[in-house]
JSON list of C-alpha atoms in Angstrom, two decimals:
[
{"chain": "Z", "resi": 1, "resn": "THR", "atom": "CA", "xyz": [-18.27, 2.96, -1.33]},
{"chain": "Z", "resi": 2, "resn": "GLY", "atom": "CA", "xyz": [-19.93, 3.72, -4.67]},
{"chain": "Z", "resi": 3, "resn": "LYS", "atom": "CA", "xyz": [-16.55, 4.71, -6.10]},
{"chain": "Z", "resi": 4, "resn": "VAL", "atom": "CA", "xyz": [-14.90, 2.27, -8.51]},
{"chain": "Z", "resi": 5, "resn": "PHE", "atom": "CA", "xyz": [-11.62, 2.52, -10.42]},
{"chain": "Z", "resi": 6, "resn": "ILE", "atom": "CA", "xyz": [-11.23, 0.32, -13.51]},
{"chain": "Z", "resi": 7, "resn": "SER", "atom": "CA", "xyz": [-7.65, 0.14, -14.71]},
{"chain": "Z", "resi": 8, "resn": "GLY", "atom": "CA", "xyz": [-5.72, -1.62, -17.43]},
{"chain": "Z", "resi": 9, "resn": "PHE", "atom": "CA", "xyz": [-3.82, -1.15, -20.66]},
{"chain": "Z", "resi": 10, "resn": "GLY", "atom": "CA", "xyz": [-5.13, 1.30, -23.23]},
{"chain": "Z", "resi": 11, "resn": "GLY", "atom": "CA", "xyz": [-7.63, -0.32, -25.57]},
{"chain": "Z", "resi": 12, "resn": "ILE", "atom": "CA", "xyz": [-8.29, -3.31, -23.32]},
{"chain": "Z", "resi": 13, "resn": "GLY", "atom": "CA", "xyz": [-12.00, -2.48, -22.99]},
{"chain": "Z", "resi": 14, "resn": "LYS", "atom": "CA", "xyz": [-12.41, -0.35, -19.85]},
{"chain": "Z", "resi": 15, "resn": "SER", "atom": "CA", "xyz": [-14.74, 2.17, -21.50]},
{"chain": "Z", "resi": 16, "resn": "GLU", "atom": "CA", "xyz": [-16.68, -0.59, -23.25]},
{"chain": "Z", "resi": 17, "resn": "ILE", "atom": "CA", "xyz": [-17.32, -2.33, -19.93]},
{"chain": "Z", "resi": 18, "resn": "VAL", "atom": "CA", "xyz": [-18.64, 0.93, -18.49]},
{"chain": "Z", "resi": 19, "resn": "LYS", "atom": "CA", "xyz": [-20.90, 1.46, -21.53]},
{"chain": "Z", "resi": 20, "resn": "LYS", "atom": "CA", "xyz": [-22.31, -2.04, -21.05]},
{"chain": "Z", "resi": 21, "resn": "TYR", "atom": "CA", "xyz": [-22.87, -1.26, -17.36]},
{"chain": "Z", "resi": 22, "resn": "ILE", "atom": "CA", "xyz": [-24.78, 1.91, -18.29]},
{"chain": "Z", "resi": 23, "resn": "ASN", "atom": "CA", "xyz": [-26.91, -0.03, -20.79]},
{"chain": "Z", "resi": 24, "resn": "ILE", "atom": "CA", "xyz": [-27.86, -2.56, -18.13]},
{"chain": "Z", "resi": 25, "resn": "TYR", "atom": "CA", "xyz": [-28.04, -0.45, -14.96]},
{"chain": "Z", "resi": 26, "resn": "GLY", "atom": "CA", "xyz": [-28.45, 3.12, -16.20]},
{"chain": "Z", "resi": 27, "resn": "LYS", "atom": "CA", "xyz": [-32.19, 2.99, -15.47]},
{"chain": "Z", "resi": 28, "resn": "ASP", "atom": "CA", "xyz": [-31.35, 2.56, -11.77]},
{"chain": "Z", "resi": 29, "resn": "TYR", "atom": "CA", "xyz": [-29.99, 6.12, -11.65]},
{"chain": "Z", "resi": 30, "resn": "ASP", "atom": "CA", "xyz": [-31.79, 9.46, -11.87]},
{"chain": "Z", "resi": 31, "resn": "SER", "atom": "CA", "xyz": [-28.79, 10.97, -13.64]},
{"chain": "Z", "resi": 32, "resn": "VAL", "atom": "CA", "xyz": [-25.84, 9.51, -15.56]},
{"chain": "Z", "resi": 33, "resn": "SER", "atom": "CA", "xyz": [-23.01, 11.78, -16.68]},
{"chain": "Z", "resi": 34, "resn": "PHE", "atom": "CA", "xyz": [-20.21, 10.54, -18.92]},
{"chain": "Z", "resi": 35, "resn": "VAL", "atom": "CA", "xyz": [-17.18, 12.85, -18.69]},
{"chain": "Z", "resi": 36, "resn": "ARG", "atom": "CA", "xyz": [-14.24, 12.16, -21.00]},
{"chain": "Z", "resi": 37, "resn": "TYR", "atom": "CA", "xyz": [-11.14, 13.51, -19.29]},
{"chain": "Z", "resi": 38, "resn": "THR", "atom": "CA", "xyz": [-9.37, 16.16, -21.39]},
{"chain": "Z", "resi": 39, "resn": "GLY", "atom": "CA", "xyz": [-6.49, 17.08, -19.10]},
{"chain": "Z", "resi": 40, "resn": "SER", "atom": "CA", "xyz": [-8.17, 19.04, -16.30]},
{"chain": "Z", "resi": 41, "resn": "LEU", "atom": "CA", "xyz": [-11.18, 17.99, -14.25]},
{"chain": "Z", "resi": 42, "resn": "LEU", "atom": "CA", "xyz": [-11.89, 21.60, -13.38]},
{"chain": "Z", "resi": 43, "resn": "ASP", "atom": "CA", "xyz": [-11.96, 22.53, -17.09]},
{"chain": "Z", "resi": 44, "resn": "ASP", "atom": "CA", "xyz": [-14.10, 19.49, -17.89]},
{"chain": "Z", "resi": 45, "resn": "PHE", "atom": "CA", "xyz": [-16.66, 20.45, -15.24]},
{"chain": "Z", "resi": 46, "resn": "ASN", "atom": "CA", "xyz": [-16.50, 24.13, -16.21]},
{"chain": "Z", "resi": 47, "resn": "ALA", "atom": "CA", "xyz": [-17.57, 23.10, -19.72]},
{"chain": "Z", "resi": 48, "resn": "ILE", "atom": "CA", "xyz": [-20.92, 21.88, -18.35]},
{"chain": "Z", "resi": 49, "resn": "LYS", "atom": "CA", "xyz": [-23.71, 24.28, -19.28]},
{"chain": "Z", "resi": 50, "resn": "PHE", "atom": "CA", "xyz": [-26.18, 25.39, -16.60]},
{"chain": "Z", "resi": 51, "resn": "LYS", "atom": "CA", "xyz": [-29.56, 27.03, -17.23]},
{"chain": "Z", "resi": 52, "resn": "CYS", "atom": "CA", "xyz": [-28.67, 29.74, -14.74]},
{"chain": "Z", "resi": 53, "resn": "ASP", "atom": "CA", "xyz": [-25.51, 31.80, -14.35]},
{"chain": "Z", "resi": 54, "resn": "VAL", "atom": "CA", "xyz": [-22.97, 29.98, -12.24]},
{"chain": "Z", "resi": 55, "resn": "ASP", "atom": "CA", "xyz": [-19.63, 31.47, -11.33]},
{"chain": "Z", "resi": 56, "resn": "THR", "atom": "CA", "xyz": [-16.76, 29.34, -12.68]},
{"chain": "Z", "resi": 57, "resn": "GLN", "atom": "CA", "xyz": [-15.26, 28.77, -9.24]},
{"chain": "Z", "resi": 58, "resn": "ASP", "atom": "CA", "xyz": [-18.63, 27.59, -7.88]},
{"chain": "Z", "resi": 59, "resn": "ARG", "atom": "CA", "xyz": [-19.30, 24.94, -10.54]},
{"chain": "Z", "resi": 60, "resn": "MET", "atom": "CA", "xyz": [-17.77, 22.07, -8.58]},
{"chain": "Z", "resi": 61, "resn": "GLU", "atom": "CA", "xyz": [-19.85, 23.07, -5.53]},
{"chain": "Z", "resi": 62, "resn": "VAL", "atom": "CA", "xyz": [-23.00, 23.33, -7.64]},
{"chain": "Z", "resi": 63, "resn": "LEU", "atom": "CA", "xyz": [-22.36, 19.91, -9.13]},
{"chain": "Z", "resi": 64, "resn": "LYS", "atom": "CA", "xyz": [-21.59, 18.47, -5.73]},
{"chain": "Z", "resi": 65, "resn": "GLY", "atom": "CA", "xyz": [-24.93, 19.81, -4.45]},
{"chain": "Z", "resi": 66, "resn": "LEU", "atom": "CA", "xyz": [-26.81, 18.26, -7.39]},
{"chain": "Z", "resi": 67, "resn": "CYS", "atom": "CA", "xyz": [-25.38, 14.80, -6.77]},
{"chain": "Z", "resi": 68, "resn": "ASN", "atom": "CA", "xyz": [-27.03, 12.17, -4.64]},
{"chain": "Z", "resi": 69, "resn": "GLU", "atom": "CA", "xyz": [-26.98, 8.38, -4.24]},
{"chain": "Z", "resi": 70, "resn": "ARG", "atom": "CA", "xyz": [-28.95, 8.00, -7.50]},
{"chain": "Z", "resi": 71, "resn": "THR", "atom": "CA", "xyz": [-26.39, 9.95, -9.53]},
{"chain": "Z", "resi": 72, "resn": "LEU", "atom": "CA", "xyz": [-23.70, 8.19, -11.54]},
{"chain": "Z", "resi": 73, "resn": "ILE", "atom": "CA", "xyz": [-20.66, 10.02, -12.89]},
{"chain": "Z", "resi": 74, "resn": "ILE", "atom": "CA", "xyz": [-18.29, 8.21, -15.22]},
{"chain": "Z", "resi": 75, "resn": "LEU", "atom": "CA", "xyz": [-14.84, 9.74, -15.55]},
{"chain": "Z", "resi": 76, "resn": "ASP", "atom": "CA", "xyz": [-13.38, 8.14, -18.65]},
{"chain": "Z", "resi": 77, "resn": "ASN", "atom": "CA", "xyz": [-9.71, 8.03, -19.67]},
{"chain": "Z", "resi": 78, "resn": "PHE", "atom": "CA", "xyz": [-8.41, 9.57, -16.46]},
{"chain": "Z", "resi": 79, "resn": "ASP", "atom": "CA", "xyz": [-4.85, 8.75, -17.48]},
{"chain": "Z", "resi": 80, "resn": "VAL", "atom": "CA", "xyz": [-2.72, 10.89, -15.18]},
{"chain": "Z", "resi": 81, "resn": "THR", "atom": "CA", "xyz": [0.00, 10.31, -12.63]},
{"chain": "Z", "resi": 82, "resn": "THR", "atom": "CA", "xyz": [-1.30, 9.40, -9.18]},
{"chain": "Z", "resi": 83, "resn": "ASP", "atom": "CA", "xyz": [-0.96, 13.02, -8.06]},
{"chain": "Z", "resi": 84, "resn": "GLY", "atom": "CA", "xyz": [-1.82, 14.50, -11.46]},
{"chain": "Z", "resi": 85, "resn": "ASP", "atom": "CA", "xyz": [-5.18, 16.23, -10.98]},
{"chain": "Z", "resi": 86, "resn": "PRO", "atom": "CA", "xyz": [-6.37, 17.52, -7.60]},
{"chain": "Z", "resi": 87, "resn": "GLY", "atom": "CA", "xyz": [-9.93, 17.66, -8.94]},
{"chain": "Z", "resi": 88, "resn": "LEU", "atom": "CA", "xyz": [-10.18, 13.91, -8.35]},
{"chain": "Z", "resi": 89, "resn": "TYR", "atom": "CA", "xyz": [-10.06, 14.46, -4.59]},
{"chain": "Z", "resi": 90, "resn": "ALA", "atom": "CA", "xyz": [-13.00, 16.88, -4.85]},
{"chain": "Z", "resi": 91, "resn": "LEU", "atom": "CA", "xyz": [-14.92, 14.47, -7.08]},
{"chain": "Z", "resi": 92, "resn": "LEU", "atom": "CA", "xyz": [-14.46, 11.65, -4.59]},
{"chain": "Z", "resi": 93, "resn": "GLU", "atom": "CA", "xyz": [-16.28, 13.78, -2.01]},
{"chain": "Z", "resi": 94, "resn": "PHE", "atom": "CA", "xyz": [-19.45, 13.97, -4.13]},
{"chain": "Z", "resi": 95, "resn": "LYS", "atom": "CA", "xyz": [-22.40, 11.94, -2.78]},
{"chain": "Z", "resi": 96, "resn": "CYS", "atom": "CA", "xyz": [-22.75, 9.97, -5.98]},
{"chain": "Z", "resi": 97, "resn": "SER", "atom": "CA", "xyz": [-21.63, 6.76, -7.57]},
{"chain": "Z", "resi": 98, "resn": "LEU", "atom": "CA", "xyz": [-18.43, 7.21, -9.53]},
{"chain": "Z", "resi": 99, "resn": "ILE", "atom": "CA", "xyz": [-16.66, 5.02, -12.06]},
{"chain": "Z", "resi": 100, "resn": "VAL", "atom": "CA", "xyz": [-13.17, 6.05, -13.16]},
{"chain": "Z", "resi": 101, "resn": "THR", "atom": "CA", "xyz": [-11.48, 4.36, -16.12]},
{"chain": "Z", "resi": 102, "resn": "THR", "atom": "CA", "xyz": [-7.73, 4.79, -16.08]},
{"chain": "Z", "resi": 103, "resn": "ARG", "atom": "CA", "xyz": [-4.38, 3.31, -17.04]},
{"chain": "Z", "resi": 104, "resn": "THR", "atom": "CA", "xyz": [-3.02, 4.44, -13.67]},
{"chain": "Z", "resi": 105, "resn": "ASP", "atom": "CA", "xyz": [-3.01, 2.33, -10.50]},
{"chain": "Z", "resi": 106, "resn": "PHE", "atom": "CA", "xyz": [-4.59, 4.52, -7.79]},
{"chain": "Z", "resi": 107, "resn": "SER", "atom": "CA", "xyz": [-4.93, 1.71, -5.23]},
{"chain": "Z", "resi": 108, "resn": "LYS", "atom": "CA", "xyz": [-2.20, 3.11, -2.97]},
{"chain": "Z", "resi": 109, "resn": "ASN", "atom": "CA", "xyz": [-3.73, 6.60, -3.04]},
{"chain": "Z", "resi": 110, "resn": "PHE", "atom": "CA", "xyz": [-7.23, 5.44, -2.13]},
{"chain": "Z", "resi": 111, "resn": "PRO", "atom": "CA", "xyz": [-6.96, 2.12, -0.28]},
{"chain": "Z", "resi": 112, "resn": "ASN", "atom": "CA", "xyz": [-10.63, 2.14, 0.80]},
{"chain": "Z", "resi": 113, "resn": "ARG", "atom": "CA", "xyz": [-12.01, 2.29, -2.74]},
{"chain": "Z", "resi": 114, "resn": "CYS", "atom": "CA", "xyz": [-12.95, -0.51, -5.10]},
{"chain": "Z", "resi": 115, "resn": "PHE", "atom": "CA", "xyz": [-10.40, -1.37, -7.80]},
{"chain": "Z", "resi": 116, "resn": "ILE", "atom": "CA", "xyz": [-10.88, -3.57, -10.83]},
{"chain": "Z", "resi": 117, "resn": "LYS", "atom": "CA", "xyz": [-7.76, -4.40, -12.84]},
{"chain": "Z", "resi": 118, "resn": "LEU", "atom": "CA", "xyz": [-8.29, -5.66, -16.37]},
{"chain": "Z", "resi": 119, "resn": "TYR", "atom": "CA", "xyz": [-5.70, -8.01, -17.79]},
{"chain": "Z", "resi": 120, "resn": "GLY", "atom": "CA", "xyz": [-5.20, -9.37, -21.26]},
{"chain": "Z", "resi": 121, "resn": "LEU", "atom": "CA", "xyz": [-7.59, -11.91, -22.67]},
{"chain": "Z", "resi": 122, "resn": "SER", "atom": "CA", "xyz": [-6.84, -15.52, -23.45]},
{"chain": "Z", "resi": 123, "resn": "ASP", "atom": "CA", "xyz": [-6.10, -16.63, -27.00]},
{"chain": "Z", "resi": 124, "resn": "ALA", "atom": "CA", "xyz": [-9.53, -18.26, -27.23]},
{"chain": "Z", "resi": 125, "resn": "GLU", "atom": "CA", "xyz": [-11.24, -15.04, -26.10]},
{"chain": "Z", "resi": 126, "resn": "LEU", "atom": "CA", "xyz": [-9.31, -12.97, -28.65]},
{"chain": "Z", "resi": 127, "resn": "PHE", "atom": "CA", "xyz": [-10.18, -15.40, -31.44]},
{"chain": "Z", "resi": 128, "resn": "GLN", "atom": "CA", "xyz": [-13.83, -15.15, -30.34]},
{"chain": "Z", "resi": 129, "resn": "ILE", "atom": "CA", "xyz": [-13.70, -11.34, -30.54]},
{"chain": "Z", "resi": 130, "resn": "TYR", "atom": "CA", "xyz": [-12.18, -11.63, -34.00]},
{"chain": "Z", "resi": 131, "resn": "GLU", "atom": "CA", "xyz": [-14.85, -14.07, -35.18]},
{"chain": "Z", "resi": 132, "resn": "ASN", "atom": "CA", "xyz": [-17.68, -11.96, -33.72]},
{"chain": "Z", "resi": 133, "resn": "GLU", "atom": "CA", "xyz": [-16.43, -8.72, -35.28]},
{"chain": "Z", "resi": 134, "resn": "SER", "atom": "CA", "xyz": [-15.52, -10.17, -38.67]},
{"chain": "Z", "resi": 135, "resn": "SER", "atom": "CA", "xyz": [-18.54, -12.51, -38.88]},
{"chain": "Z", "resi": 136, "resn": "ASN", "atom": "CA", "xyz": [-16.14, -15.23, -40.05]},
{"chain": "Z", "resi": 137, "resn": "GLU", "atom": "CA", "xyz": [-15.15, -18.42, -38.35]},
{"chain": "Z", "resi": 138, "resn": "LEU", "atom": "CA", "xyz": [-11.38, -18.77, -38.17]},
{"chain": "Z", "resi": 139, "resn": "SER", "atom": "CA", "xyz": [-9.75, -21.85, -39.63]},
{"chain": "Z", "resi": 140, "resn": "GLU", "atom": "CA", "xyz": [-6.77, -23.41, -37.89]},
{"chain": "Z", "resi": 141, "resn": "GLU", "atom": "CA", "xyz": [-4.59, -21.94, -40.64]},
{"chain": "Z", "resi": 142, "resn": "ASP", "atom": "CA", "xyz": [-6.02, -18.45, -39.95]},
{"chain": "Z", "resi": 143, "resn": "LYS", "atom": "CA", "xyz": [-5.39, -18.89, -36.22]},
{"chain": "Z", "resi": 144, "resn": "ALA", "atom": "CA", "xyz": [-1.78, -19.87, -36.91]},
{"chain": "Z", "resi": 145, "resn": "VAL", "atom": "CA", "xyz": [-1.30, -16.73, -39.02]},
{"chain": "Z", "resi": 146, "resn": "LEU", "atom": "CA", "xyz": [-2.92, -14.52, -36.34]},
{"chain": "Z", "resi": 147, "resn": "THR", "atom": "CA", "xyz": [-1.02, -16.07, -33.41]},
{"chain": "Z", "resi": 148, "resn": "PRO", "atom": "CA", "xyz": [1.97, -13.66, -33.63]},
{"chain": "Z", "resi": 149, "resn": "LEU", "atom": "CA", "xyz": [-0.51, -10.78, -33.21]},
{"chain": "Z", "resi": 150, "resn": "LEU", "atom": "CA", "xyz": [-2.06, -12.22, -30.06]},
{"chain": "Z", "resi": 151, "resn": "ALA", "atom": "CA", "xyz": [0.49, -10.50, -27.82]},
{"chain": "Z", "resi": 152, "resn": "LEU", "atom": "CA", "xyz": [-0.76, -7.15, -29.12]},
{"chain": "Z", "resi": 153, "resn": "GLY", "atom": "CA", "xyz": [-4.38, -8.21, -28.75]},
{"chain": "Z", "resi": 154, "resn": "LYS", "atom": "CA", "xyz": [-3.92, -9.27, -25.14]},
{"chain": "Z", "resi": 155, "resn": "GLU", "atom": "CA", "xyz": [-2.94, -5.74, -24.19]},
{"chain": "Z", "resi": 156, "resn": "CYS", "atom": "CA", "xyz": [-5.22, -3.92, -26.62]},
{"chain": "Z", "resi": 157, "resn": "THR", "atom": "CA", "xyz": [-8.46, -5.69, -27.50]},
{"chain": "Z", "resi": 158, "resn": "PHE", "atom": "CA", "xyz": [-9.44, -2.65, -29.56]},
{"chain": "Z", "resi": 159, "resn": "PHE", "atom": "CA", "xyz": [-6.58, -3.46, -31.96]},
{"chain": "Z", "resi": 160, "resn": "PHE", "atom": "CA", "xyz": [-7.81, -7.01, -32.46]},
{"chain": "Z", "resi": 161, "resn": "ALA", "atom": "CA", "xyz": [-11.44, -5.90, -32.91]},
{"chain": "Z", "resi": 162, "resn": "TYR", "atom": "CA", "xyz": [-10.35, -3.20, -35.39]},
{"chain": "Z", "resi": 163, "resn": "LEU", "atom": "CA", "xyz": [-8.29, -5.70, -37.39]},
{"chain": "Z", "resi": 164, "resn": "SER", "atom": "CA", "xyz": [-11.31, -8.00, -37.67]},
{"chain": "Z", "resi": 165, "resn": "LYS", "atom": "CA", "xyz": [-13.51, -5.10, -38.83]},
{"chain": "Z", "resi": 166, "resn": "LEU", "atom": "CA", "xyz": [-10.95, -4.30, -41.55]},
{"chain": "Z", "resi": 167, "resn": "VAL", "atom": "CA", "xyz": [-11.11, -7.90, -42.74]},
{"chain": "Z", "resi": 168, "resn": "LYS", "atom": "CA", "xyz": [-14.92, -7.83, -42.72]},
{"chain": "Z", "resi": 169, "resn": "ALA", "atom": "CA", "xyz": [-14.94, -4.61, -44.76]},
{"chain": "Z", "resi": 170, "resn": "GLY", "atom": "CA", "xyz": [-12.69, -6.25, -47.33]},
{"chain": "Z", "resi": 171, "resn": "GLY", "atom": "CA", "xyz": [-9.84, -3.85, -46.79]},
{"chain": "Z", "resi": 172, "resn": "TYR", "atom": "CA", "xyz": [-7.52, -6.43, -45.32]},
{"chain": "Z", "resi": 173, "resn": "ALA", "atom": "CA", "xyz": [-6.85, -10.14, -45.78]},
{"chain": "Z", "resi": 174, "resn": "ILE", "atom": "CA", "xyz": [-5.27, -12.30, -43.09]},
{"chain": "Z", "resi": 175, "resn": "LYS", "atom": "CA", "xyz": [-3.22, -14.54, -45.39]},
{"chain": "Z", "resi": 176, "resn": "ASP", "atom": "CA", "xyz": [-2.05, -11.83, -47.77]},
{"chain": "Z", "resi": 177, "resn": "ASN", "atom": "CA", "xyz": [-0.83, -9.31, -45.25]},
{"chain": "Z", "resi": 178, "resn": "MET", "atom": "CA", "xyz": [0.47, -11.12, -42.19]}
]
């Protein structure tokens, strides 16, 4: 359908996956727009600047007319209740590809759309993230100290990556502070 919802816990990597997708496939589109949701789709789209005067109420129609099959819109952090923003229904009518990152499960609202649910990573994957970000190989002793934090990392990979960056910067030590 060209419309994909990526859902999961906050910090699990939804936006990062979309950024990777853009890096790999962005060249396949004539236009890529990354819209970070701020609480109102209408306000977010009204903030777009046009070279010509466009009446505020016509902006969604103008944008809809500009979209085609080679247009990609990313709606990031669309964390609302399933009936929270009616602008989503209008956006789904655009003739473009759409990726929505969200913490909300919209699968019952839009059963004919594609849904990707991200779940927590395995311990080995979290340790790999830590090693990659900190540029340090973890000893078995380090892994034992970090193990109580794995539950947090499974639901928020950003937390685990940030912790490893703190260690790399020298502002945090695993053994001293756990």
